[in-house]
XYZ file of C-alpha atoms in Angstrom:
441
model
C -1.735 29.220 0.315
C 0.179 29.257 -3.003
C 2.509 26.452 -3.963
C 5.250 26.917 -6.879
C 7.361 24.352 -8.737
C 8.953 24.090 -12.195
C 7.918 20.229 -11.279
C 4.136 19.560 -10.593
C 3.116 16.003 -11.515
C -0.879 16.509 -13.043
C -3.005 13.918 -14.597
C -1.707 16.336 -17.795
C 1.899 15.321 -17.091
C 4.505 17.248 -15.459
C 4.728 20.760 -15.629
C 5.911 24.022 -14.702
C 2.587 25.723 -12.446
C 1.364 27.385 -9.277
C -1.122 25.286 -7.238
C -3.509 27.777 -5.499
C -4.804 26.338 -2.199
C -8.317 27.490 -0.474
C -9.788 25.823 2.494
C -7.722 22.366 2.625
C -8.562 21.973 -1.735
C -6.848 22.551 -4.609
C -8.389 25.704 -6.330
C -7.008 26.143 -9.347
C -3.556 24.649 -11.325
C -2.240 27.870 -12.807
C 0.730 28.198 -15.309
C 3.992 28.922 -13.378
C 4.740 33.002 -14.368
C 1.304 33.375 -13.250
C 1.549 37.073 -11.219
C 1.226 35.985 -7.982
C -1.481 38.665 -5.448
C -0.778 39.912 -1.962
C -2.142 37.982 0.416
C -1.766 34.052 -0.166
C 1.426 32.572 1.744
C 3.809 31.269 -0.903
C 5.619 27.826 -0.892
C 7.697 27.987 -3.620
C 9.168 24.630 -3.851
C 11.716 25.536 -6.730
C 13.134 22.752 -8.757
C 11.797 20.166 -6.114
C 9.011 18.219 -7.535
C 5.421 18.529 -6.301
C 3.514 15.329 -5.976
C -0.133 14.647 -5.091
C 0.107 12.597 -1.423
C 0.743 8.652 -1.646
C -2.232 6.440 -1.394
C -1.308 3.571 0.634
C -3.886 1.014 0.891
C -1.985 -2.287 2.162
C -0.523 -1.185 5.848
C -0.630 -3.665 9.162
C -0.684 -0.852 11.678
C -1.514 -4.015 14.353
C -2.991 -1.559 17.065
C -4.841 -2.839 19.317
C -3.440 -6.424 20.329
C -0.346 -5.813 18.980
C 0.871 -2.321 19.321
C 4.715 -3.399 19.971
C 4.711 -4.637 16.478
C 3.795 -1.263 15.014
C 1.119 1.575 16.265
C -0.997 4.137 14.312
C 1.113 7.289 16.095
C 4.101 5.279 15.039
C 2.739 3.758 11.604
C 1.128 7.181 10.472
C 4.013 9.577 10.876
C 6.560 6.827 9.271
C 3.865 7.411 6.405
C 4.212 10.910 6.629
C 7.621 10.758 6.438
C 7.350 8.834 3.078
C 4.961 11.105 1.299
C 2.345 9.234 2.083
C -0.633 10.970 3.017
C -3.998 8.647 2.796
C -3.349 4.769 4.792
C -6.197 1.954 4.328
C -5.297 -0.022 7.817
C -6.042 -4.045 7.118
C -8.518 -6.235 9.224
C -5.757 -8.433 10.709
C -2.952 -8.538 13.357
C -4.926 -6.161 15.604
C -6.709 -8.044 18.237
C -9.527 -7.729 17.613
C -9.839 -8.326 14.241
C -11.942 -5.526 12.079
C -14.540 -8.757 11.604
C -17.255 -7.179 13.513
C -18.783 -3.206 13.250
C -18.244 -3.641 17.228
C -14.497 -4.268 16.283
C -14.234 -1.462 13.599
C -15.376 0.797 16.475
C -12.521 -0.774 19.165
C -10.314 0.589 15.920
C -11.768 3.875 14.903
C -11.312 4.533 18.895
C -7.674 3.564 19.442
C -6.667 5.382 15.928
C -8.641 8.442 16.052
C -6.110 10.757 17.919
C -2.907 9.450 16.613
C -3.416 9.808 12.970
C -0.836 12.017 11.267
C -2.671 11.140 7.872
C -6.090 10.129 6.742
C -6.644 6.711 7.800
C -9.097 4.341 6.727
C -10.059 0.622 7.504
C -10.351 -2.196 5.652
C -13.131 -5.473 6.965
C -12.094 -8.877 7.459
C -13.875 -11.164 5.533
C -13.503 -14.724 7.931
C -15.302 -18.141 8.403
C -18.655 -17.331 9.745
C -18.966 -13.622 9.974
C -21.076 -13.524 6.694
C -23.477 -11.974 8.408
C -21.403 -9.176 9.475
C -20.068 -7.933 5.994
C -23.325 -5.655 5.084
C -23.162 -4.246 8.651
C -19.326 -2.939 8.161
C -19.911 -2.006 4.636
C -22.580 0.396 5.364
C -20.518 1.380 8.969
C -17.885 2.945 6.323
C -15.126 -0.079 5.437
C -13.466 0.650 1.963
C -13.584 -3.456 1.544
C -13.139 -6.779 3.073
C -10.123 -8.896 2.892
C -9.913 -12.665 3.205
C -7.004 -15.264 3.017
C -7.033 -18.286 0.429
C -4.311 -20.008 2.830
C -3.474 -19.368 6.485
C -3.273 -15.865 7.589
C -0.208 -16.785 10.160
C -2.849 -15.651 13.225
C -5.156 -18.037 14.619
C -7.951 -15.131 14.830
C -7.863 -14.497 11.076
C -8.522 -17.883 9.617
C -8.427 -18.517 6.107
C -11.677 -19.333 3.717
C -12.072 -22.648 2.096
C -14.093 -22.810 -1.567
C -17.211 -22.795 -0.090
C -16.798 -19.889 1.965
C -15.051 -18.011 -0.643
C -18.108 -18.330 -2.435
C -20.310 -17.216 0.346
C -18.526 -14.135 1.492
C -18.141 -12.618 -2.038
C -21.779 -13.846 -2.985
C -22.751 -11.752 -0.072
C -20.413 -8.604 -0.786
C -21.287 -8.624 -4.407
C -24.806 -8.159 -3.622
C -24.189 -4.787 -2.079
C -21.477 -4.140 -4.954
C -18.409 -4.142 -2.038
C -14.438 -5.229 -3.052
C -13.367 -7.903 -1.983
C -9.384 -8.136 -1.351
C -7.694 -11.417 -1.708
C -4.617 -12.840 -0.442
C -4.361 -15.428 -2.802
C -2.195 -18.368 -2.291
C -3.902 -21.829 -2.666
C -3.343 -24.120 0.370
C -3.206 -27.324 -1.165
C -0.289 -26.140 -3.277
C 1.553 -25.214 -0.146
C 1.153 -27.885 1.807
C 2.454 -30.555 -1.214
C 5.685 -27.739 -1.035
C 8.342 -28.735 0.846
C 8.365 -26.655 4.300
C 10.687 -24.156 4.875
C 13.436 -24.708 7.868
C 16.384 -22.940 8.079
C 18.486 -20.138 6.756
C 18.625 -21.009 2.707
C 16.227 -18.446 1.229
C 16.109 -21.208 -1.822
C 14.252 -23.143 1.023
C 12.242 -20.753 1.785
C 10.930 -19.611 -1.938
C 10.583 -23.562 -2.955
C 7.884 -23.752 -0.230
C 5.948 -21.106 -1.487
C 5.559 -21.891 -4.939
C 4.239 -19.733 -8.100
C 1.660 -22.812 -8.857
C 0.520 -21.810 -5.365
C -0.611 -17.875 -6.660
C -1.202 -19.336 -10.229
C -4.299 -21.740 -8.963
C -5.932 -19.241 -6.270
C -5.995 -16.682 -8.968
C -7.505 -18.663 -11.205
C -10.404 -19.430 -9.185
C -10.682 -15.613 -8.073
C -11.226 -15.238 -11.360
C -13.545 -17.969 -12.069
C -15.394 -16.521 -9.486
C -15.214 -12.798 -10.069
C -16.940 -13.721 -13.588
C -19.132 -15.940 -12.578
C -20.372 -13.706 -9.573
C -20.212 -10.537 -11.324
C -18.201 -9.284 -8.276
C -15.450 -6.844 -8.025
C -12.048 -8.793 -6.401
C -8.524 -7.315 -6.396
C -5.554 -9.406 -6.270
C -2.973 -8.406 -2.917
C 0.624 -8.293 -3.437
C 1.166 -9.941 -6.342
C 4.108 -11.934 -6.483
C 3.830 -14.687 -9.873
C 4.403 -13.736 -13.076
C 3.073 -16.665 -14.499
C 0.007 -15.097 -13.766
C -0.198 -12.271 -15.677
C -1.448 -13.661 -18.745
C -4.731 -14.641 -17.093
C -5.573 -11.593 -15.488
C -5.127 -9.759 -18.745
C -7.328 -11.664 -20.374
C -9.723 -11.955 -17.701
C -9.896 -7.844 -17.625
C -10.015 -7.862 -21.467
C -13.059 -10.190 -21.281
C -14.604 -7.222 -18.558
C -13.721 -9.314 -15.051
C -13.710 -6.811 -12.618
C -10.679 -7.936 -11.053
C -7.913 -5.327 -9.884
C -4.183 -6.074 -9.495
C -1.348 -4.675 -6.856
C 2.545 -5.297 -6.073
C 4.447 -4.254 -3.677
C 7.913 -2.137 -3.909
C 9.855 -5.451 -2.391
C 8.695 -7.065 -5.641
C 10.158 -4.638 -7.674
C 13.676 -3.896 -6.649
C 14.272 -6.859 -4.241
C 15.590 -10.627 -5.769
C 15.529 -13.813 -4.683
C 19.281 -14.517 -5.817
C 20.409 -11.148 -3.276
C 18.895 -12.529 -0.519
C 21.547 -13.380 2.048
C 21.302 -16.685 3.806
C 19.397 -15.960 7.719
C 18.288 -12.758 6.406
C 14.534 -13.021 7.200
C 13.889 -9.164 7.199
C 13.603 -10.249 3.087
C 10.672 -13.127 4.233
C 7.307 -12.286 2.838
C 5.025 -14.013 1.443
C 4.402 -14.929 -1.218
C 7.839 -14.625 -1.480
C 10.303 -12.136 -3.392
C 11.597 -13.623 -6.504
C 13.839 -14.205 -9.077
C 14.830 -10.878 -11.683
C 13.300 -12.264 -14.604
C 10.100 -12.778 -12.801
C 10.889 -8.846 -11.458
C 11.298 -7.865 -14.936
C 7.684 -9.151 -16.236
C 6.091 -7.198 -13.341
C 7.583 -3.973 -14.008
C 6.199 -4.683 -17.952
C 2.745 -5.494 -16.498
C 3.026 -2.020 -14.564
C 3.948 -0.656 -17.743
C 1.085 -1.983 -19.617
C -1.635 -1.564 -17.257
C -2.000 -5.038 -15.976
C -1.311 -4.270 -12.871
C -2.753 -1.334 -11.248
C -0.744 0.185 -8.415
C 2.050 -0.250 -5.651
C 1.366 -0.510 -2.115
C 3.624 -0.913 0.953
C 2.285 -4.314 2.035
C 3.820 -2.858 5.364
C 3.720 -5.824 7.944
C 6.136 -5.265 10.783
C 6.769 -7.392 13.860
C 9.559 -7.013 16.611
C 12.790 -8.214 16.018
C 12.700 -10.961 17.891
C 10.163 -12.570 15.693
C 13.154 -12.158 12.795
C 15.060 -15.111 13.884
C 17.956 -16.538 10.999
C 15.508 -19.486 10.267
C 12.845 -18.485 7.449
C 10.904 -21.486 8.474
C 9.896 -19.913 11.760
C 10.443 -16.186 11.152
C 7.742 -13.622 10.982
C 7.046 -13.121 7.009
C 6.690 -9.134 6.150
C 8.830 -6.309 5.091
C 8.809 -2.705 6.860
C 8.551 0.188 4.301
C 6.321 2.801 4.838
C 8.573 5.453 5.057
C 10.603 4.280 2.261
C 8.512 3.391 -0.397
C 8.278 6.339 -2.632
C 12.366 6.121 -2.822
C 12.484 2.761 -3.519
C 10.132 2.621 -5.942
C 11.654 5.923 -7.813
C 15.125 4.489 -7.524
C 13.812 1.509 -9.370
C 11.479 3.155 -12.210
C 13.837 6.204 -13.174
C 16.745 3.135 -14.160
C 13.901 2.025 -15.948
C 13.023 4.860 -17.773
C 9.984 5.851 -16.451
C 9.050 9.150 -15.318
C 7.327 10.597 -11.873
C 4.387 10.676 -13.561
C 4.254 6.858 -13.815
C 4.869 6.242 -10.143
C 2.119 8.926 -8.937
C -0.251 6.811 -11.182
C 0.876 3.896 -9.324
C 1.400 4.736 -5.672
C -1.430 7.648 -5.637
C -3.934 7.580 -8.276
C -4.490 4.198 -9.087
C -4.636 3.355 -4.989
C -6.931 6.169 -4.502
C -9.251 4.956 -7.448
C -9.153 1.523 -6.124
C -10.627 2.483 -2.919
C -13.088 5.214 -4.102
C -11.345 8.041 -2.907
C -12.353 10.543 -4.993
C -10.613 13.246 -3.336
C -7.259 12.193 -3.280
C -4.843 10.677 -6.141
C -4.645 13.963 -8.349
C -3.042 17.892 -8.250
C -6.249 18.638 -10.207
C -9.123 21.549 -9.251
C -11.704 19.939 -6.457
C -9.051 17.277 -4.973
C -7.619 17.286 -1.066
C -4.553 19.645 -1.066
C -2.146 16.782 0.049
C 0.922 16.745 -1.381
C 4.649 15.588 -1.100
C 7.486 17.155 -1.807
C 10.663 15.200 -3.363
C 13.601 16.105 -4.551
C 14.119 13.548 -7.228
C 17.641 13.675 -8.129
C 19.282 13.918 -4.281
C 20.188 10.493 -2.629
C 20.396 9.498 0.648
C 21.312 5.961 1.886
C 18.937 3.829 4.327
C 20.166 4.667 8.000
C 17.075 2.507 10.277
C 18.014 4.696 13.040
C 16.023 7.391 11.164
C 12.635 5.310 10.548
C 9.928 6.151 12.169
C 8.156 2.703 12.568
C 8.453 1.279 15.738
C 10.573 -1.912 15.021
C 13.641 -0.034 12.625
C 13.838 -3.971 11.140
C 14.171 -2.980 7.122
C 15.359 -4.934 4.248
C 16.454 -1.791 2.656
C 19.106 -0.821 5.144
C 22.478 0.369 3.574
C 20.739 1.215 0.512
C 21.597 3.946 -1.126
C 18.018 5.686 -2.998
C 17.171 8.738 -5.192
C 14.022 10.886 -3.724
C 14.489 12.829 -0.487
C 11.107 13.749 0.612
C 11.347 16.936 1.448
C 8.094 17.732 3.026
C 4.306 15.961 3.610
C 1.109 18.341 3.085
C -2.533 17.100 4.520
C -5.516 19.558 3.598
C -2.527 22.609 2.770
C -0.881 21.881 6.562
C 2.889 21.177 6.971
C 2.827 17.432 8.428
C 6.509 16.960 7.674
C 9.780 18.302 7.193
C 12.945 17.209 6.607
C 11.231 14.126 7.900
C 10.466 15.215 11.481
C 7.204 15.428 12.303
C 5.007 19.167 12.412
C 1.297 18.424 13.392
C -0.840 15.567 13.584
C -3.982 16.635 11.451
C -5.130 13.433 9.873
C -8.697 12.463 10.153
C -10.311 8.848 10.332
C -12.052 8.243 6.767
C -14.997 5.784 5.366
C -15.588 4.797 2.102
C -17.306 6.777 0.025
C -16.933 10.283 2.741
C -13.451 11.186 1.258
């Protein structure tokens, strides 16, 4: 197959090119005016951009056990419609959680015949399962997630300081990766509890100090143990200077943020609009500006969804009671591109944040770039075309979204997985996703 576009996003930048694909891999990237041989199928994208398929390393699929919230069939179909061709499923909100090798087997069995995109799994680090971590690592999980404050579900408790040290010591022993929901429980306990419909009250209940303190402790422990750690869904810009300094010192720490922190602000959240609730929370506009600056200078590595859906009834109008999570799997690319272009960034930046860097985080050496030898995973994007978000057109199982009614730039025309078209104008064409393991893709 041959893919031709006037805007191919390659590691060297955006340029006209022809991408030759053989047996599901990229064979070569050729000049746009290369004479085309007879025989191969040509996909001519014209002026639409050809991007590497996005890699989303932070998705809560919730299947099995809470499949009414989301499931592998609906989540991966939504991902494909949004230009995501690889995702990693978080270990919690499903029953059982992915905290033992046996539980991983259950998860894989449920996902095996439902994946529209390549799908891998994080393991979980919870109190009492240190002895399970090496087995999960050997079974192919991409790393281990833990919470430093309550997760919201009783079957996935947080780690205290001693438990965190024990888990990270074990993980460092086989050079694994710990990914961390970093909010300090003592700061959260001292903050005023959230209740009612006022967003200001919820924001006060999740202060920046909780993130800052947890990240400072994580940096210290990673430095001491020479361990690999990753900060999930960074919200507080106050933590950026210490993260930048730690990286300069050689501490092996990486950082992600999410589309909602880059595009939504506390000032605009209406009272009672709990579709905007997530933990840590959406903060003020000035905080958002600092996150964008950190993306530009490399302090923040990647942008991933933290897609965390629930049934509509759990999004009550009370910020203290409503489930915290934002559904954005299908919308992340246009949401980020709309804001990025307004701030002077180009498609190469978006690809770096949403494809190349997440692939590197997970060790997916065949994903995240249009280059010879890589998987032929593509998203065809019309960057200048706009659409208005209609929840009825989303593939998520529960179509609650904080982006309803927003006009966005960037229409995903089609998605391709190893050279096979999997969506066409948002419509699923076929299901060719595979279950992937660490070091296997």
